[in-house]
Coordinates of C-alpha atoms and ligand atoms in Angstrom, one line a residue:
X1 CA 53.5 -63.5 157.0
X2 CA 55.0 -60.3 158.3
X3 CA 55.4 -57.7 155.5
X4 CA 58.2 -55.2 155.8
X5 CA 59.0 -51.9 154.2
X6 CA 62.8 -51.1 154.1
X7 CA 63.6 -47.4 154.3
X8 CA 67.2 -46.8 153.1
X9 CA 68.8 -49.5 150.9
X10 CA 72.5 -48.7 151.2
X11 CA 75.2 -51.0 152.7
X12 CA 73.2 -52.2 155.7
X13 CA 69.7 -51.7 154.3
X14 CA 70.4 -54.0 151.4
X15 CA 71.7 -56.6 153.7
X16 CA 68.7 -56.4 156.1
X17 CA 66.3 -56.6 153.1
X18 CA 68.0 -59.9 152.0
X19 CA 67.8 -61.3 155.5
X20 CA 64.2 -60.4 156.0
X21 CA 63.4 -62.0 152.6
X22 CA 65.1 -65.2 153.7
X23 CA 62.8 -65.6 156.8
X24 CA 60.0 -68.2 156.3
X25 CA 57.4 -65.9 158.0
X26 CA 58.5 -62.5 156.6
X27 CA 58.6 -60.8 153.2
X28 CA 59.7 -57.4 151.9
X29 CA 56.8 -55.5 150.3
X30 CA 58.5 -52.2 149.6
X31 CA 62.0 -50.7 149.3
X32 CA 62.4 -47.0 149.6
X33 CA 65.6 -44.9 149.1
X34 CA 66.0 -41.3 148.1
X35 CA 68.2 -42.8 145.4
X36 CA 65.7 -44.7 143.1
X37 CA 68.3 -46.8 141.5
X38 CA 69.3 -48.3 144.9
X39 CA 65.7 -48.8 145.8
X40 CA 65.0 -50.6 142.5
X41 CA 68.1 -52.8 142.8
X42 CA 67.3 -54.0 146.3
X43 CA 63.6 -54.3 145.4
X44 CA 64.5 -56.5 142.5
X45 CA 66.8 -58.6 144.7
X46 CA 64.1 -59.4 147.2
X47 CA 61.0 -59.4 145.0
X48 CA 59.6 -56.2 146.4
X49 CA 58.2 -53.0 144.9
X50 CA 60.4 -49.9 144.7
X51 CA 58.7 -46.9 146.4
X52 CA 59.0 -43.5 144.8
X53 CA 58.0 -41.9 148.1
X54 CA 58.2 -42.9 151.7
X55 CA 54.4 -42.4 151.9
X56 CA 53.9 -45.3 149.4
X57 CA 55.3 -47.5 152.2
X58 CA 53.7 -45.8 155.2
X59 CA 50.2 -45.5 153.7
X60 CA 50.0 -49.1 152.7
X61 CA 47.8 -50.8 155.3
X62 CA 49.3 -54.2 154.4
X63 CA 52.8 -53.2 155.6
X64 CA 53.3 -54.7 159.1
X65 CA 56.6 -53.1 160.0
X66 CA 59.4 -50.8 158.8
X67 CA 63.1 -51.3 159.0
X68 CA 64.9 -47.9 159.0
X69 CA 68.4 -48.2 157.5
X70 CA 68.9 -44.7 156.1
X71 CA 71.7 -42.3 157.3
X72 CA 71.6 -41.5 161.0
X73 CA 70.5 -37.9 160.5
X74 CA 67.2 -39.1 158.9
X75 CA 66.3 -41.6 161.7
X76 CA 64.2 -39.3 163.9
X77 CA 62.0 -38.0 161.1
X78 CA 61.4 -41.5 159.8
X79 CA 60.8 -43.0 163.3
X80 CA 58.1 -40.3 163.9
X81 CA 56.5 -40.6 160.5
X82 CA 56.4 -44.4 160.8
X83 CA 55.0 -44.2 164.4
X84 CA 52.3 -41.8 163.2
X85 CA 51.4 -44.4 160.5
X86 CA 51.2 -47.0 163.3
X87 CA 54.1 -49.1 161.9
X88 CA 56.3 -51.1 164.4
X89 CA 59.9 -50.0 163.8
X90 CA 63.3 -51.7 163.8
X91 CA 65.7 -48.7 163.4
X92 CA 69.5 -48.8 162.9
X93 CA 71.8 -47.3 165.5
X94 CA 72.3 -44.5 166.5
X95 CA 68.9 -42.9 167.0
X96 CA 70.6 -39.6 166.1
X97 CA 73.9 -37.9 167.0
X98 CA 72.1 -35.0 168.8
X99 CA 70.9 -35.9 172.3
X100 CA 68.4 -33.0 172.3
X101 CA 66.8 -34.3 169.1
X102 CA 66.7 -37.8 170.7
X103 CA 64.9 -36.4 173.7
X104 CA 62.3 -34.6 171.6
X105 CA 61.8 -37.8 169.7
X106 CA 61.3 -39.7 172.9
X107 CA 58.7 -37.3 174.1
X108 CA 56.9 -37.2 170.7
X109 CA 56.9 -41.0 170.6
X110 CA 55.0 -41.2 173.9
X111 CA 51.7 -40.6 172.2
X112 CA 52.0 -43.6 169.9
X113 CA 51.6 -47.2 170.9
X114 CA 54.2 -48.4 168.5
X115 CA 57.2 -50.7 169.4
X116 CA 60.6 -49.3 168.5
X117 CA 63.6 -51.7 168.5
X118 CA 67.1 -50.3 168.2
X119 CA 69.6 -52.0 165.9
X120 CA 72.3 -53.0 168.5
X121 CA 72.9 -56.2 166.7
X122 CA 75.9 -57.2 168.7
X123 CA 73.6 -58.2 171.6
X124 CA 72.4 -61.0 169.4
X125 CA 75.9 -62.3 168.5
X126 CA 76.0 -65.9 169.9
X127 CA 79.5 -65.4 171.3
X128 CA 79.0 -62.0 172.9
X129 CA 75.6 -63.1 174.2
X130 CA 77.4 -66.2 175.7
X131 CA 79.5 -63.8 177.7
X132 CA 76.4 -62.0 178.9
X133 CA 74.6 -65.2 179.8
X134 CA 77.6 -66.6 181.7
X135 CA 77.9 -63.4 183.8
X136 CA 74.1 -63.4 184.5
X137 CA 74.3 -67.1 185.5
X138 CA 77.0 -66.2 188.0
X139 CA 79.6 -68.4 186.3
X140 CA 82.4 -65.9 187.0
X141 CA 81.1 -64.6 190.3
X142 CA 80.8 -60.8 190.7
X143 CA 81.9 -59.0 187.5
X144 CA 85.0 -56.8 188.3
X145 CA 86.5 -56.0 184.9
X146 CA 85.0 -55.9 181.4
X147 CA 87.3 -55.4 178.4
X148 CA 85.9 -54.7 175.0
X149 CA 88.1 -54.6 171.9
X150 CA 86.5 -53.2 168.8
X151 CA 88.7 -52.3 165.8
X152 CA 87.6 -51.9 162.2
X153 CA 89.5 -53.2 159.3
X154 CA 91.1 -50.5 157.1
X155 CA 90.9 -48.6 154.8
X156 CA 88.4 -46.0 156.2
X157 CA 84.9 -46.1 154.9
X158 CA 84.0 -43.6 152.0
X159 CA 84.2 -40.0 153.1
X160 CA 80.5 -39.4 152.5
X161 CA 79.6 -42.1 155.1
X162 CA 82.1 -40.6 157.6
X163 CA 80.7 -37.1 157.1
X164 CA 77.2 -38.4 157.9
X165 CA 78.0 -40.7 160.8
X166 CA 78.7 -38.3 163.7
X167 CA 82.2 -39.4 164.6
X168 CA 83.8 -42.5 166.2
X169 CA 82.1 -42.3 169.6
X170 CA 78.6 -41.7 168.4
X171 CA 78.7 -44.1 165.4
X172 CA 81.0 -46.9 166.3
X173 CA 81.9 -46.9 170.0
X174 CA 78.1 -46.6 170.6
X175 CA 78.0 -50.4 169.9
X176 CA 80.6 -50.9 172.6
X177 CA 78.8 -48.6 175.1
X178 CA 75.7 -50.7 174.5
X179 CA 77.7 -54.0 174.8
X180 CA 79.1 -52.7 178.1
X181 CA 75.5 -51.9 179.4
X182 CA 74.4 -55.3 178.2
X183 CA 77.1 -57.3 180.0
X184 CA 77.7 -55.1 183.1
X185 CA 75.5 -55.8 186.1
X186 CA 74.8 -52.2 186.7
X187 CA 74.9 -48.9 184.7
X188 CA 78.2 -47.0 184.1
X189 CA 78.2 -43.8 186.1
X190 CA 81.5 -42.3 185.2
X191 CA 83.4 -42.1 181.9
X192 CA 86.9 -41.1 181.0
X193 CA 88.2 -41.1 177.4
X194 CA 91.3 -40.4 175.5
X195 CA 91.5 -40.2 171.7
X196 CA 94.1 -39.7 169.0
X197 CA 94.6 -39.4 165.3
X198 CA 97.0 -42.1 164.3
X199 CA 95.4 -43.9 161.3
X200 CA 94.4 -41.6 158.4
X201 CA 94.3 -37.8 157.9
X202 CA 90.7 -38.0 156.7
X203 CA 89.5 -38.4 160.4
X204 CA 91.3 -35.2 161.6
X205 CA 90.0 -33.3 158.5
X206 CA 86.5 -34.2 159.6
X207 CA 87.2 -33.1 163.2
X208 CA 87.0 -36.8 164.2
X209 CA 89.4 -39.2 166.0
X210 CA 90.4 -42.7 164.8
X211 CA 91.9 -44.3 167.9
X212 CA 90.3 -44.2 171.4
X213 CA 90.4 -45.7 174.8
X214 CA 87.4 -45.3 177.2
X215 CA 87.3 -46.3 180.8
X216 CA 84.0 -46.5 182.7
X217 CA 83.1 -47.2 186.3
X218 CA 79.7 -48.6 187.5
X219 CA 78.0 -47.6 190.8
X220 CA 79.2 -50.9 192.4
X221 CA 82.8 -50.2 191.3
X222 CA 83.1 -52.6 188.4
X223 CA 85.5 -51.2 185.7
X224 CA 85.1 -51.3 181.9
X225 CA 87.7 -50.7 179.3
X226 CA 86.9 -50.1 175.6
X227 CA 89.6 -49.7 173.0
X228 CA 88.8 -48.7 169.4
X229 CA 90.8 -48.3 166.2
X230 CA 89.5 -47.4 162.7
X231 CA 92.2 -49.6 161.2
X232 CA 93.6 -53.1 161.4
X233 CA 95.4 -55.0 158.7
X234 CA 94.2 -58.3 159.9
X235 CA 90.4 -58.0 159.7
X236 CA 87.6 -57.0 162.1
X237 CA 88.8 -57.4 165.7
X238 CA 85.8 -57.9 168.0
X239 CA 86.5 -59.4 171.5
X240 CA 84.7 -59.2 174.8
X241 CA 86.2 -60.4 178.0
X242 CA 84.5 -60.4 181.4
X243 CA 86.6 -61.0 184.5
X244 CA 85.2 -61.8 187.9
X245 CA 85.9 -63.1 191.3
X246 CA 85.5 -66.7 190.2
X247 CA 87.0 -66.7 186.7
X248 CA 86.9 -65.2 183.2
X249 CA 84.7 -65.6 180.2
X250 CA 85.7 -64.4 176.7
X251 CA 84.2 -64.0 173.3
X252 CA 86.9 -64.4 170.6
X253 CA 87.2 -63.4 167.0
X254 CA 85.7 -65.5 164.3
X255 CA 87.2 -67.1 161.2
X256 CA 85.8 -69.0 158.3
X257 CA 87.2 -72.2 159.7
X258 CA 89.3 -73.4 162.6
X259 CA 92.0 -75.1 160.5
X260 CA 95.5 -74.4 162.0
X261 CA 98.7 -74.7 159.8
X262 CA 102.3 -75.2 160.9
X263 CA 105.2 -74.8 158.4
X264 CA 108.8 -73.4 158.2
X265 CA 107.5 -69.8 158.4
X266 CA 104.9 -69.9 161.1
X267 CA 103.3 -72.1 163.7
X268 CA 99.6 -72.2 164.6
X269 CA 98.8 -70.0 161.5
X270 CA 95.1 -69.7 161.1
X271 CA 92.6 -68.4 158.5
X272 CA 92.1 -64.6 158.4
X273 CA 89.5 -63.0 160.6
X274 CA 86.1 -62.4 159.0
X275 CA 86.5 -59.1 157.3
X276 CA 83.9 -56.6 158.6
X277 CA 80.4 -56.3 160.1
X278 CA 78.4 -57.8 157.3
X279 CA 80.5 -61.0 157.5
X280 CA 81.2 -61.1 161.2
X281 CA 77.8 -60.3 162.5
X282 CA 75.6 -62.0 159.9
X283 CA 74.1 -64.4 162.4
X284 CA 73.6 -61.5 164.8
X285 CA 71.7 -59.4 162.2
X286 CA 69.5 -62.4 161.5
X287 CA 68.8 -63.1 165.2
X288 CA 68.0 -59.4 165.6
X289 CA 65.4 -59.6 162.8
X290 CA 64.0 -62.9 164.3
X291 CA 63.7 -61.1 167.7
X292 CA 61.8 -58.2 166.1
X293 CA 59.5 -60.7 164.3
X294 CA 58.9 -62.4 167.6
X295 CA 57.7 -59.0 169.0
X296 CA 55.4 -58.5 166.0
X297 CA 54.0 -62.0 166.5
X298 CA 53.5 -62.0 170.2
X299 CA 53.0 -58.3 171.0
X300 CA 55.8 -58.4 173.6
X301 CA 57.9 -55.2 173.9
X302 CA 61.3 -55.2 172.1
X303 CA 64.3 -56.5 174.0
X304 CA 66.5 -53.6 172.7
X305 CA 64.7 -50.4 173.2
X306 CA 64.8 -46.7 172.3
X307 CA 65.9 -46.0 175.9
X308 CA 68.9 -48.3 175.2
X309 CA 69.7 -46.2 172.2
X310 CA 69.4 -43.0 174.3
X311 CA 71.6 -44.3 177.1
X312 CA 74.3 -45.4 174.8
X313 CA 74.3 -42.0 173.2
X314 CA 74.6 -40.4 176.6
X315 CA 77.8 -42.4 177.2
X316 CA 79.1 -41.4 173.8
X317 CA 78.5 -37.7 174.6
X318 CA 80.2 -38.1 177.9
X319 CA 83.3 -39.7 176.2
X320 CA 83.4 -36.8 173.8
X321 CA 83.1 -34.3 176.7
X322 CA 85.9 -36.2 178.6
X323 CA 88.2 -35.9 175.6
X324 CA 87.5 -32.2 175.2
X325 CA 87.9 -31.4 178.9
X326 CA 90.5 -34.1 179.8
X327 CA 88.6 -35.2 182.9
X328 CA 86.2 -37.9 184.1
X329 CA 82.6 -37.2 183.4
X330 CA 79.7 -38.2 185.7
X331 CA 76.6 -39.7 184.0
X332 CA 73.1 -38.6 184.9
X333 CA 70.7 -40.7 182.8
X334 CA 67.6 -38.8 183.9
X335 CA 68.9 -35.5 182.8
X336 CA 69.0 -35.2 179.0
X337 CA 72.7 -34.6 179.0
X338 CA 75.7 -35.8 181.0
X339 CA 77.0 -33.5 183.7
Ligands
NAD1 N1 74.3 -52.0 163.1 C1 75.4 -52.0 162.4 O1 76.2 -52.8 162.5 C2 75.5 -50.9 161.3 C3 76.4 -51.1 160.3 C4 76.5 -50.1 159.3 C5 75.6 -49.0 159.4 N2 74.7 -48.9 160.4 C6 73.8 -47.8 160.4 O2 72.9 -47.9 159.3 C7 72.6 -46.6 158.8 C8 72.9 -46.6 157.3 O3 74.3 -46.8 157.2 P1 74.9 -47.4 155.8 O4 76.3 -47.7 156.1 O5 74.0 -48.4 155.2 O6 74.9 -46.1 154.9 P2 74.8 -45.9 153.3 O7 75.2 -44.5 153.0 O8 75.5 -47.1 152.6 O9 73.2 -46.1 153.0 C9 72.2 -45.2 153.3 C10 71.2 -45.2 152.3 O10 70.1 -44.4 152.7 C11 69.7 -43.6 151.5 N3 69.0 -42.4 152.1 C12 69.5 -41.2 152.3 N4 68.5 -40.4 152.8 C13 67.4 -41.1 152.9 C14 66.1 -40.9 153.3 N5 65.7 -39.7 153.8 N6 65.2 -41.9 153.2 C15 65.5 -43.1 152.7 N7 66.7 -43.4 152.3 C16 67.7 -42.4 152.4 C17 70.9 -43.3 150.8 O11 70.7 -43.0 149.4 C18 71.7 -44.7 150.9 O12 71.3 -45.6 149.9 C19 73.4 -45.6 159.6 O13 72.5 -45.1 160.6 C20 74.5 -46.4 160.3 O14 74.9 -45.9 161.5 C21 74.6 -49.9 161.3

């Protein structure tokens, strides 16, 4: 039995705790949150103990792993404290919004022999993974174009969450940068981005954007297009399409059922799309946890790494720089920042 401590029990932490508790070979021992009411509520839900302090979790020798689901600006501190306590880590994305802090964390982590898995759950989505697998199997020949559509359902998340998240590119598009790196056959080396405020004034008030298009080129010349919006009125729009010399492979949106209705007002009317990430990616979050448990069980390294988190953040920073300077930005992964 693998015993987990959950650090942060908000929207996603509560969901992760529930999924861990459902696994036949895992259990939640502790739930910690700076808000004790939230920690207690999730602890009760999964039959764990609420922790008053993070050290209650980290000093407990019976805890096998921690799952960090606190706000982004707390990840680096919690990663390093958990690593110092020898606890394997599954940490939500992004590592941080500050590349310099991520670099310091990377160097500090080097002295610990502790696995760190990054929460890029979309890699575990069966449909998106199907696109990846088809590309790797050569089913569409050489990949030439990758198109990633990623639009959130409105209305915007609560202002407090937006204030803490680091903006569209670092918080949301980061999933798409990782998906691009997952599917593309080589690394993006050039990024161009345009962004606008078309959806809700709250984003402009926070010096953020709500609508964006990113174009990337890999060393071999394959092109990737990512488009984002913070608002749809038809649910969570998550599609990945890979086009190659020998065909196309596409991951479509999901619905509760595949029933199609025809009547006087519409033809081929279908169920609404699954609403947002908790519903759309439920299977992916569970597969992510299963993959992490497999690392704990076998001792193999995580399949989604700290370096994946660092590289996706480098692409996000490059997109921000491109918007600011209205030019294509060249990527140098070995330098801490894009040039
Ligand atoms: N992979 C995904 O699909 C996905 C989806 C949503 C959020 N996230 C990530 O998960 C993290 C949390 O996001 P959320 O939407 O659940 O936020 P949230 O605000 O709903 O929850 C965060 C929780 O952490 C608690 N907290 C604050 N400081 C803490 C600390 N130092 N230690 C422990 N707990 C602390 C808060 O009280 C709150 O309960 C963010 O990094 C976000 O980017 C990932």
